[in-house]
Every structure is written in structure tokens, then in C-alpha cells.
Coordinates of C-alpha atoms and ligand atoms in Angstrom, one line a residue:
M1 CA 146.9 34.5 116.6
K2 CA 144.4 35.8 114.0
L3 CA 145.3 39.3 112.8
H4 CA 142.1 40.9 114.0
W5 CA 142.4 39.5 117.5
L6 CA 146.0 40.8 117.6
I7 CA 144.8 44.2 116.5
L8 CA 142.0 44.2 119.0
L9 CA 144.4 43.2 121.8
C10 CA 146.9 45.9 120.8
M11 CA 144.1 48.4 120.7
G12 CA 142.9 47.5 124.2
L13 CA 146.5 47.6 125.5
G14 CA 147.0 51.0 123.8
I15 CA 143.9 52.4 125.6
G16 CA 145.2 51.1 128.9
V17 CA 148.7 52.5 128.5
G18 CA 147.2 55.8 127.2
A19 CA 144.9 56.1 130.3
V20 CA 147.8 55.4 132.6
I21 CA 150.0 58.1 131.0
Q22 CA 147.1 60.5 131.1
G23 CA 146.7 59.7 134.8
V24 CA 150.3 59.9 136.0
T25 CA 151.7 62.8 133.9
D26 CA 151.0 66.5 133.9
G27 CA 149.9 68.5 130.9
P28 CA 149.2 70.5 128.9
G29 CA 150.5 74.0 128.9
W30 CA 149.9 76.1 125.9
L31 CA 151.6 75.0 122.7
G32 CA 153.0 77.6 120.4
V33 CA 152.4 80.7 122.5
L34 CA 155.0 82.5 124.6
Y35 CA 153.9 84.9 127.2
S36 CA 155.3 86.9 130.1
D37 CA 154.2 89.3 132.9
H38 CA 152.9 92.6 131.5
P39 CA 154.5 95.6 133.1
D40 CA 151.0 97.1 133.7
G41 CA 149.6 93.9 135.2
G42 CA 148.1 90.9 133.5
V43 CA 149.9 88.8 130.9
R44 CA 151.5 89.9 127.6
V45 CA 151.5 87.6 124.6
D46 CA 155.0 87.7 123.2
T47 CA 154.9 85.4 120.2
V48 CA 152.4 83.2 118.6
K49 CA 154.3 80.5 116.7
K50 CA 151.7 78.3 115.4
Q51 CA 148.3 78.4 113.8
L52 CA 146.0 77.4 116.7
L53 CA 143.1 76.1 114.7
K54 CA 143.1 74.1 111.5
E55 CA 143.6 76.3 108.6
A56 CA 140.0 76.3 107.4
L57 CA 138.7 77.1 110.8
A58 CA 141.4 79.7 111.5
S59 CA 140.6 81.7 108.4
E60 CA 137.0 81.9 109.5
V61 CA 137.6 82.8 113.1
G62 CA 140.7 84.9 112.3
T63 CA 139.6 87.9 114.3
D64 CA 139.3 85.7 117.3
K65 CA 142.8 84.4 117.5
V66 CA 145.2 85.6 120.1
R67 CA 147.9 87.9 118.7
A68 CA 151.4 88.9 119.7
G69 CA 151.2 92.1 121.8
D70 CA 147.8 91.3 123.4
R71 CA 147.4 92.1 127.1
L72 CA 145.3 89.5 128.7
S73 CA 143.4 90.1 132.0
H74 CA 141.2 87.0 132.4
L75 CA 141.1 83.4 131.5
V76 CA 137.5 82.2 130.9
F77 CA 136.7 78.5 130.7
D78 CA 133.4 77.8 129.0
R79 CA 133.0 74.1 129.0
G80 CA 129.3 74.2 128.8
V81 CA 126.5 72.7 130.9
A82 CA 128.4 70.7 133.5
D83 CA 131.1 73.1 134.5
K84 CA 129.5 76.4 133.6
E85 CA 131.8 79.3 133.1
R86 CA 134.8 79.8 135.3
V87 CA 136.8 83.1 135.2
V88 CA 140.3 83.3 136.5
E89 CA 142.0 86.7 136.9
L90 CA 145.5 86.6 135.4
T91 CA 147.6 88.5 137.9
S92 CA 150.8 87.1 136.5
A93 CA 152.1 84.8 133.8
A94 CA 152.6 82.1 136.5
V95 CA 148.9 82.0 137.2
L96 CA 148.2 81.4 133.5
T97 CA 150.8 78.6 133.4
E98 CA 149.3 77.0 136.5
E99 CA 145.8 77.1 135.1
L100 CA 146.8 75.7 131.7
R101 CA 148.6 72.8 133.4
A102 CA 145.6 71.9 135.4
A103 CA 143.3 72.0 132.4
G104 CA 142.8 69.1 130.0
P105 CA 143.8 69.7 126.4
G106 CA 141.2 70.2 123.8
P107 CA 138.5 72.3 125.4
I108 CA 138.0 75.8 124.3
A109 CA 138.9 78.7 126.6
H110 CA 138.6 82.4 126.2
L111 CA 141.1 85.0 127.1
R112 CA 139.8 88.5 127.9
L113 CA 141.8 91.5 126.8
A114 CA 142.6 93.9 129.6
G115 CA 140.2 96.8 130.0
T116 CA 137.9 95.6 127.3
D117 CA 135.1 93.1 126.7
V118 CA 137.0 91.5 123.8
H119 CA 137.7 87.8 124.1
R120 CA 140.2 85.7 122.3
R121 CA 139.3 82.1 121.7
V122 CA 141.9 79.4 121.9
P123 CA 142.0 75.6 122.1
L124 CA 144.5 74.2 124.5
E125 CA 147.2 71.9 123.1
L126 CA 150.0 69.9 124.7
D127 CA 153.0 71.8 125.8
P128 CA 156.2 70.2 124.4
N129 CA 157.8 70.5 127.8
S130 CA 155.1 68.8 129.8
S131 CA 155.9 65.3 131.2
R132 CA 152.9 64.0 129.3
K133 CA 154.3 65.2 126.1
S134 CA 157.6 63.4 126.7
A135 CA 155.9 60.2 127.8
L136 CA 153.9 60.2 124.6
A137 CA 156.8 61.1 122.3
I138 CA 157.9 57.6 121.4
F139 CA 154.4 56.4 120.7
E140 CA 153.7 59.5 118.7
F141 CA 156.8 58.9 116.7
I142 CA 155.9 55.3 115.8
A143 CA 152.3 56.2 115.2
D144 CA 153.4 58.9 112.8
L145 CA 155.7 56.5 110.9
F146 CA 152.9 54.0 110.6
M147 CA 150.5 56.7 109.3
K148 CA 153.0 57.9 106.9
L149 CA 153.5 54.4 105.4
L150 CA 149.8 54.2 104.9
K151 CA 149.6 57.7 103.4
M152 CA 152.4 56.9 101.1
L153 CA 150.3 54.2 99.5
I154 CA 147.1 56.2 99.0
V155 CA 147.7 57.9 95.6
P156 CA 149.5 55.0 93.8
L157 CA 146.8 52.6 95.1
V158 CA 143.9 54.7 94.0
V159 CA 145.4 55.5 90.6
T160 CA 146.5 51.9 89.7
S161 CA 143.4 50.2 91.1
I162 CA 140.9 52.6 89.5
V163 CA 142.7 52.6 86.1
T164 CA 142.9 48.8 86.0
G165 CA 139.5 48.4 87.5
V166 CA 137.8 50.8 85.0
A167 CA 139.7 49.5 82.0
G168 CA 138.9 45.9 83.0
L169 CA 135.2 46.8 83.3
G170 CA 135.1 48.8 80.1
A171 CA 136.7 45.9 78.2
G172 CA 134.1 43.5 79.4
G173 CA 131.3 45.9 78.5
N174 CA 129.8 45.9 82.0
F175 CA 131.1 49.2 83.2
G176 CA 127.6 50.7 83.1
R177 CA 126.0 48.0 85.2
L178 CA 128.7 47.8 87.9
G179 CA 129.0 51.6 88.0
T180 CA 125.2 52.0 88.3
K181 CA 125.0 49.5 91.1
T182 CA 128.0 51.0 93.0
F183 CA 126.7 54.6 92.7
G184 CA 123.2 53.5 93.5
Y185 CA 124.4 51.9 96.7
Y186 CA 126.5 55.0 97.6
V187 CA 123.6 57.4 97.1
T188 CA 121.0 55.2 98.8
T189 CA 123.1 54.5 102.0
S190 CA 124.3 58.1 102.3
F191 CA 120.8 59.5 102.2
L192 CA 119.5 56.8 104.6
A193 CA 122.3 57.8 107.0
A194 CA 121.7 61.5 106.7
G195 CA 118.0 61.0 107.2
L196 CA 118.6 58.9 110.2
G197 CA 120.9 61.6 111.7
L198 CA 118.3 64.2 111.1
L199 CA 115.6 62.0 112.7
L200 CA 117.6 61.3 115.9
V201 CA 118.9 64.8 116.4
T202 CA 115.4 66.1 116.0
A203 CA 114.0 63.5 118.5
I204 CA 116.8 63.9 121.1
A205 CA 117.3 67.6 120.5
P206 CA 120.7 67.8 122.2
G207 CA 121.1 71.5 121.2
V208 CA 117.9 72.9 122.6
G209 CA 118.7 74.8 125.7
A210 CA 122.3 73.6 125.8
Q211 CA 124.7 75.9 127.7
L212 CA 127.7 76.1 125.6
G213 CA 129.2 79.4 126.7
L214 CA 128.5 80.9 123.3
S215 CA 125.8 83.6 122.8
P216 CA 122.7 82.3 121.1
Q217 CA 121.6 84.4 118.2
A218 CA 118.4 83.6 116.4
D219 CA 119.0 85.4 113.2
F220 CA 119.9 82.5 111.0
G221 CA 118.0 82.1 107.8
Q222 CA 118.7 80.4 104.5
R223 CA 121.4 81.2 102.1
N224 CA 122.2 78.4 99.6
E225 CA 125.6 78.5 98.1
D226 CA 128.6 76.5 97.3
W227 CA 127.2 73.1 96.5
W228 CA 128.1 73.2 92.9
L229 CA 131.7 73.9 94.0
V230 CA 132.0 70.3 95.1
I231 CA 131.4 69.3 91.5
Q232 CA 133.6 72.0 90.1
R233 CA 136.5 70.9 92.4
M234 CA 136.3 67.4 91.0
I235 CA 138.1 68.4 87.8
P236 CA 141.8 68.9 88.3
E237 CA 143.4 71.9 86.5
N238 CA 146.7 70.1 86.8
V239 CA 147.0 66.4 87.2
V240 CA 150.4 66.5 88.8
G241 CA 149.1 69.0 91.4
A242 CA 146.2 66.7 92.2
F243 CA 148.5 63.7 92.6
G244 CA 150.6 65.7 95.0
D245 CA 147.8 66.2 97.6
N246 CA 146.1 63.4 99.5
G247 CA 143.2 65.8 100.1
K248 CA 142.4 66.0 96.4
M249 CA 141.4 62.5 96.0
L250 CA 138.2 63.3 94.1
Q251 CA 140.3 64.9 91.4
V252 CA 142.7 61.9 91.3
I253 CA 139.6 59.6 91.0
F254 CA 138.1 61.7 88.3
F255 CA 141.3 61.6 86.2
S256 CA 141.8 57.9 86.8
I257 CA 138.3 56.9 85.8
L258 CA 138.7 58.8 82.5
F259 CA 142.1 57.4 81.9
G260 CA 141.0 53.9 82.6
F261 CA 137.9 54.3 80.3
F262 CA 139.9 55.7 77.4
I263 CA 142.5 52.9 77.6
T264 CA 139.7 50.7 76.2
R265 CA 139.3 53.1 73.3
I266 CA 142.7 52.8 71.8
G267 CA 144.3 50.1 69.6
P268 CA 145.1 46.7 71.0
E269 CA 148.9 47.0 71.0
P270 CA 149.3 50.2 73.0
R271 CA 146.4 49.2 75.1
E272 CA 148.1 46.0 76.2
R273 CA 151.3 47.9 77.0
V274 CA 149.6 50.7 79.1
L275 CA 147.3 48.2 80.9
G276 CA 150.1 45.8 81.5
F277 CA 152.1 48.6 83.2
F278 CA 149.2 49.6 85.5
Q279 CA 148.4 46.0 86.4
G280 CA 152.0 45.3 87.3
A281 CA 152.2 48.5 89.3
F282 CA 149.0 47.7 91.1
E283 CA 150.3 44.3 92.1
V284 CA 153.5 45.8 93.4
I285 CA 151.6 48.3 95.5
M286 CA 149.4 45.6 96.9
K287 CA 152.5 43.6 97.9
M288 CA 153.6 46.7 99.7
A289 CA 150.2 47.0 101.4
E290 CA 150.5 43.4 102.5
F291 CA 153.8 44.3 104.2
V292 CA 152.3 47.4 105.9
M293 CA 149.4 45.1 107.1
L294 CA 152.0 43.3 109.3
L295 CA 152.6 46.5 111.1
V296 CA 149.0 47.3 111.7
P297 CA 148.7 45.9 115.3
Y298 CA 151.7 47.9 116.5
G299 CA 150.7 51.0 114.6
V300 CA 147.2 50.8 116.1
F301 CA 148.7 50.3 119.6
C302 CA 150.7 53.5 119.3
L303 CA 147.9 55.5 117.8
M304 CA 145.6 54.5 120.8
V305 CA 148.2 55.5 123.3
K306 CA 148.7 58.8 121.6
T307 CA 145.0 59.5 121.4
V308 CA 143.9 58.4 124.8
G309 CA 147.0 59.7 126.5
G310 CA 146.8 63.1 124.8
T311 CA 143.1 63.8 125.2
G312 CA 141.9 61.7 128.1
F313 CA 138.2 61.3 128.7
G314 CA 137.5 64.5 130.7
V315 CA 136.7 66.9 127.8
F316 CA 133.6 65.0 126.7
K317 CA 131.2 65.9 129.5
P318 CA 129.6 69.2 128.3
L319 CA 128.9 67.8 124.9
A320 CA 127.8 64.3 126.1
L321 CA 124.3 64.4 124.8
Y322 CA 125.5 65.5 121.4
M323 CA 128.0 62.7 121.3
V324 CA 125.4 60.2 122.4
T325 CA 123.2 61.2 119.5
V326 CA 126.0 60.7 117.1
F327 CA 127.0 57.3 118.6
A328 CA 123.3 56.2 118.5
A329 CA 122.9 57.1 114.9
L330 CA 126.1 55.4 113.9
A331 CA 125.2 52.3 115.8
I332 CA 121.7 52.1 114.2
H333 CA 123.1 52.7 110.7
A334 CA 126.0 50.2 111.1
G335 CA 124.1 47.6 113.2
F336 CA 120.7 47.7 111.5
T337 CA 120.4 49.5 108.2
L338 CA 123.6 48.2 106.5
P339 CA 123.2 44.6 107.8
M340 CA 119.6 44.6 106.4
L341 CA 120.8 45.7 103.0
L342 CA 123.6 43.1 103.1
R343 CA 121.2 40.3 103.9
I344 CA 118.3 41.3 101.7
V345 CA 120.0 42.8 98.7
G346 CA 123.4 41.0 98.9
K347 CA 122.3 37.7 100.4
V348 CA 125.3 37.9 102.6
S349 CA 125.4 37.0 106.4
P350 CA 126.1 40.4 108.1
W351 CA 127.7 38.9 111.2
R352 CA 130.1 36.7 109.2
W353 CA 130.9 39.5 106.9
F354 CA 131.6 41.8 109.8
R355 CA 134.0 39.3 111.3
A356 CA 135.9 39.0 108.1
M357 CA 136.2 42.8 107.7
T358 CA 137.5 43.5 111.2
P359 CA 141.2 44.3 110.3
A360 CA 139.9 47.1 108.0
L361 CA 137.4 48.3 110.6
L362 CA 139.9 48.4 113.4
T363 CA 142.4 50.3 111.2
A364 CA 139.7 52.8 110.3
F365 CA 138.9 53.2 114.0
S366 CA 142.5 54.0 115.0
T367 CA 143.6 56.1 112.0
S368 CA 140.3 58.1 111.6
S369 CA 141.0 58.0 107.9
S370 CA 139.3 56.1 105.2
S371 CA 142.1 56.8 102.8
M372 CA 144.8 55.7 105.1
T373 CA 142.7 52.5 105.7
L374 CA 142.4 51.9 101.9
P375 CA 145.4 49.6 101.6
V376 CA 144.1 47.5 104.5
T377 CA 140.5 47.6 103.1
L378 CA 141.6 46.3 99.7
E379 CA 143.7 43.6 101.2
T380 CA 141.0 42.5 103.6
L381 CA 138.3 42.5 100.9
E382 CA 140.4 40.3 98.7
T383 CA 141.9 37.9 101.2
E384 CA 139.3 37.6 103.9
G385 CA 136.2 38.6 101.9
K386 CA 137.1 36.7 98.7
V387 CA 135.8 39.6 96.6
S388 CA 137.2 39.5 93.1
N389 CA 140.0 41.9 92.2
K390 CA 137.8 43.3 89.5
T391 CA 135.1 44.5 91.9
T392 CA 137.4 45.5 94.8
S393 CA 139.6 47.7 92.7
F394 CA 136.6 49.6 91.4
V395 CA 134.4 49.8 94.5
A396 CA 136.8 50.2 97.4
P397 CA 139.0 53.2 96.3
L398 CA 135.9 55.1 95.1
G399 CA 134.1 54.3 98.3
A400 CA 137.0 55.5 100.4
T401 CA 136.5 59.0 99.1
V402 CA 132.9 59.2 97.9
N403 CA 130.9 57.0 100.2
M404 CA 130.9 58.2 103.8
D405 CA 127.7 57.3 105.6
G406 CA 129.1 58.0 109.0
T407 CA 130.2 61.4 107.9
A408 CA 126.8 62.2 106.3
L409 CA 124.9 61.5 109.5
Y410 CA 127.5 63.3 111.6
E411 CA 127.1 66.4 109.4
C412 CA 123.4 66.4 110.0
I413 CA 123.6 66.0 113.7
G414 CA 126.4 68.6 114.1
V415 CA 124.6 71.2 112.1
V416 CA 121.2 70.7 113.5
F417 CA 122.7 70.6 117.0
L418 CA 124.2 74.0 116.5
A419 CA 121.1 75.3 114.8
Q420 CA 119.0 74.2 117.8
F421 CA 121.4 75.9 120.1
Y422 CA 121.7 79.2 118.1
G423 CA 118.0 79.3 117.2
G424 CA 116.8 78.1 120.6
G425 CA 114.6 75.4 119.1
Q426 CA 113.9 73.0 116.3
I427 CA 114.6 73.9 112.7
G428 CA 112.1 74.2 109.9
L429 CA 111.4 71.9 107.0
A430 CA 113.2 74.0 104.4
A431 CA 116.3 74.1 106.6
M432 CA 116.0 70.3 107.1
V433 CA 116.1 69.7 103.3
T434 CA 119.1 72.0 103.0
V435 CA 120.8 70.1 105.8
V436 CA 120.2 66.6 104.3
F437 CA 121.4 67.6 100.9
G438 CA 124.3 69.5 102.4
A439 CA 125.3 66.5 104.4
F440 CA 125.2 64.3 101.4
F441 CA 127.5 66.6 99.3
A442 CA 129.7 67.3 102.3
S443 CA 130.2 63.5 102.7
V444 CA 131.0 63.1 99.1
G445 CA 133.4 66.1 99.1
A446 CA 135.1 65.3 102.4
A447 CA 138.6 63.8 101.9
G448 CA 139.2 60.5 103.7
I449 CA 141.4 62.2 106.3
P450 CA 141.0 62.9 110.0
S451 CA 138.5 65.8 110.8
A452 CA 137.7 66.3 107.1
G453 CA 134.0 66.0 108.0
L454 CA 134.2 68.8 110.6
V455 CA 135.9 71.2 108.1
M456 CA 133.2 70.3 105.5
M457 CA 130.6 71.2 108.1
L458 CA 131.6 74.8 107.7
T459 CA 130.0 74.9 104.2
I460 CA 126.7 73.7 105.6
L461 CA 126.8 76.1 108.5
S462 CA 127.5 79.0 106.2
S463 CA 124.7 78.0 103.8
L464 CA 122.3 78.2 106.8
N465 CA 123.9 81.4 107.9
L466 CA 125.0 79.9 111.2
P467 CA 128.2 81.2 112.9
I468 CA 131.1 78.9 112.1
E469 CA 132.7 79.4 115.5
G470 CA 130.2 76.7 116.6
A471 CA 132.3 74.2 114.7
A472 CA 135.4 75.2 116.7
L473 CA 133.5 74.1 119.8
L474 CA 132.8 70.7 118.3
L475 CA 136.5 70.4 117.5
A476 CA 137.2 69.6 121.2
V477 CA 135.3 66.3 121.0
D478 CA 135.9 65.5 117.3
R479 CA 138.4 62.8 117.6
P480 CA 136.4 60.0 119.2
L481 CA 133.5 60.8 116.9
D482 CA 135.8 60.8 113.9
M483 CA 137.1 57.4 114.9
C484 CA 133.6 56.0 115.0
R485 CA 132.3 57.6 111.9
T486 CA 135.3 56.6 109.9
T487 CA 134.7 53.0 111.0
V488 CA 131.2 53.3 109.7
N489 CA 132.4 54.8 106.5
V490 CA 134.7 51.9 105.9
W491 CA 132.1 49.4 107.0
S492 CA 129.7 50.8 104.4
D493 CA 132.4 50.6 101.7
T494 CA 132.9 46.9 102.5
C495 CA 129.2 46.2 102.6
G496 CA 128.9 47.9 99.2
A497 CA 131.7 45.8 97.8
A498 CA 129.9 42.7 99.2
I499 CA 126.6 43.6 97.7
V500 CA 128.0 44.5 94.3
A501 CA 130.1 41.3 94.2
S502 CA 127.4 39.0 95.4
T503 CA 124.8 40.4 93.0
E504 CA 127.4 39.9 90.2
G505 CA 127.4 36.2 91.1
E506 CA 130.7 36.1 93.0
E507 CA 131.1 33.4 95.6
I508 CA 132.3 35.7 98.4
T509 CA 132.9 34.9 102.1
A510 CA 129.7 34.8 104.1
K511 CA 127.4 34.4 101.1
L512 CA 124.3 32.7 102.2
T513 CA 123.8 29.5 100.4
R514 CA 120.5 29.4 98.6
S515 CA 118.0 27.1 100.1
A516 CA 116.9 24.3 97.8
P517 CA 113.7 25.1 95.9
Ligands
LIG1 N1 137.8 60.9 108.9 C1 136.7 60.6 108.0 C2 137.2 59.5 107.0 O1 138.3 59.5 106.7 C3 136.1 61.7 107.3 C4 135.5 62.6 108.3 O2 136.2 63.4 108.9 O3 134.3 62.5 108.5 O4 136.4 58.7 106.6

């Protein structure tokens, strides 16, 4: 069976198995928090073992987190439009346990402190003792192994491919031309995506009048800040430190480009030696990537079981219109804008190119990470796409970090959605410009890892003076959106590689033969 069919089959099976587990097991309980009956009534929080939100979010909403010693009187579910608010009086710890078990994981709930109006905001996570957690354990274990194998390859792949790629280009004297084409493509498609996102979110207006259980506040104005930080963060203070963190890929890329470039500026003898080493290392890593490719179908299967089994489909209702807007924008960008560019600029058949790229796209979909997909992307571009090593090794690793069309349009939609909600209506022209540029820089600065886009959204929110707690709400439905926008990110990378290769005269797969004059 062809690899992409096998992956697709495993993905479908994974969704099925996940849905069954979701249906027959009970979840979720409250991970990381121990509580008991309070002597004066209500529930006492005994210990909080774990950060409940991702670090970036947590530091922003720190005052909101539940703390050891809190006395809780009510549990308030605020799942938005469909369910409205539901308040449960916590007469005992058992009531809380029962409620949490009945709830799906992911959605945000509030806990009210006894005798006050103060709320603590918490997302629900799977309890390690629930039967759902144990049913998913083996799949999670294998999925994590698979993701670790992919992560292991990221830094060595990016370094060796960019160093050899840039050194190869520099030696041929066409670094400038290829670089210009590549960056031209990145900037064009990212802005097209961001613009499309803005257009759709303005037209559909999912945030206007939405009932999200947060209090609207119309006082957001404009406060520009932080964009130059993305540029500043590109330069590593310490190379070893940058290499030690998959989230610092822009720094790794920056160093590798310079390193590759200056290889071409030294004498022939040391140049051969250094370049020879990096070329050899690159080939070894690619062989390792080939090996990991064999595991993709099984990794994808386990990832789908883990995702669907853990989250289910129930949490999506309140934010459905927002999700539809994101899906629609992704579909138009991936199904219309990029194919048009492929056909017109690259003279490549979009459909055939899409079919050739499926292993990379399906891996992106199931890992939600462009960087983790990179080994598969490189392998697919070279073996299925017949793109030269010279082009792939320059365009793909750069694209995995810098070129994120799906993320760009998602940033726009998420931010404007929250602005519409908080402001009660559409946003003005000046705010639109901030959002589009913000979305572009956020997509460049976002690491190719799951949920990076959501974390980057915080910078745009703060530049518009919007409360960041809104992003915590979007966290509940981030996973499926992340899967789809990552697929579009990788699809755009492969289209970029095709366009660059084809305009450089390479005979890649799906190239349209020129009609006779
Ligand atoms: N997960 C995305 C990626 O790796 C980034 C994002 O969160 O938007 O491409």
C-alpha cells in the first residue's frame, strides 16, 4: 500500500478508536489539584501541583489561578452561547468530583470563592485515575515516543540542511536570487493569508454579540509595542543555548545562515573539510528521517486516538462560528490562493502536487507541529516531489519556522473575534492594520510547535490593549484548529519549494509540460 493511503487509513482508525474510548470511558476529574471538604462548608483546595495553563498564559492570568487554601463555594460553567452559564453549589468535595467527572475536558470553568464575588478560572484536564486516562495511556505512550523521535531530529536537520544549503548557494553565486524568491513567496503568501482572515472575520463577525461568559469591556484602544522584539530575539546570545531549545528555531536558523554563508568566504582547503562534514552529517540525519518515516502511520494512529479520545467533540459548540470562520479561511487559502500561485507562477499542477505531498500534510495534521513534520517534509519533497536537494535544504527548514500562512490568518481571526466580542462591534481601520502586521510578525515569530500561534496571539492582544484572558478561552478549542492551520503551514512550505524549484528550471513532479508553440 502507498504510504499516504496507509497514513490516511491509520488516521481514520485512530479517530474511530478515539471516539469509542471517549464514549465508553469516564473522565476527566481535575488534574493536579487535590481538594477536600472545608470544615466551614464548601471545598478547600489542599494542593495545586501543576501549572494549569501554559506558562505564557499562566503568567498573564496569574491572579486568576486557583491557589492552595482557597475555599470554594460554587462551580460556574460558562461554555458560552449554547449552554449559557450553569452554577453548581459546592456543598461537599464529592459534589465537585461528580461535576468534574461529568464535564468534558478542555472547557473553562470558574470557581467562586466562598463569601466573595471572586472567581478562579481553570481549564479541566484529565484525571490520571479516570478510566479514560488509563485507556489512553498506551496510545499516549507510543504517540509521545513518536513525537520525541521527530523532535530529536529537528535541530540537527535544520542546522545541517541550512548550512549546506546556504554554502551550496553561496558557492554558485545564486544565493541572492533564490533567497529573494523564497522570502518574496513567504511574505506574499503570509500577507494574503492574513488579509483573507481579516476579510472573513469581518464579514462573518463571529464575535459580535457572542455570549462567552466573559464581561465585555469596550475600553481597548491602541498601544503598539513588542514587534521589534521578534527581530531582536532572532540573534542568539549563546549558540549552544539556542541549539538546546526547539522553540528557538529562529536563532538556530540565523546562526546557520551566517555560518553557511561564511563557509564560502574561507580558503578552499578548510572549506572542503567543513562543508564535507556538514554534508555527511546531513545525509546521516536524512537516513534517520527515512527510518522515522516508516513509523509515521503508527505514530499518527496513536496521536489521533490520544487527541480524539482525550478531547472528544463536545467542547466545540460554543465557539462553533469562530471555528467555522477559521476553517473557511484555511480552506480558501489552501484550496484556492496557493493552488493559483502554484499553477500560474510555478507552472505546477496543484492537484498532482497535493497528492505527492500527502505524507507531509498528514503528519502535520496529526502532530500540529511544522518543526516535527520537517523530517517528513524534506523526505517527501525530495523523493515524491523530485525537488533538488539544493532547493529543499534551503526552502523547507526556513519555511517550517518562518512561513506560516495558516497561523497568520488564524491570528487575525482570533484577535478580531475577541475584539468584536470585547468591543461589541467591528474594529476600526487603524486596528485592522495593526492586526494584519501583528499577524504577520506573530506567524514569523511563532515556533513550529503545537499551540505556538495561540501564545503569540497574546502579543497582538496586548498591543490592542485587549484582555489576554480571552486567549485562555480559545485554548479550549485550539487543538483541532492547530491541526488544520499546521497542515496549511506545511502545504504552503511545499508550494513554496515547488514554485522556487520550478522557476529555477527543475523538472519536479507535477510540473506542467509546456504546450508546443
Ligand atoms: N502549530 C503550528 C505549527 O507548528 C504553529 C501554530 O501554533 O500556529 O506550524
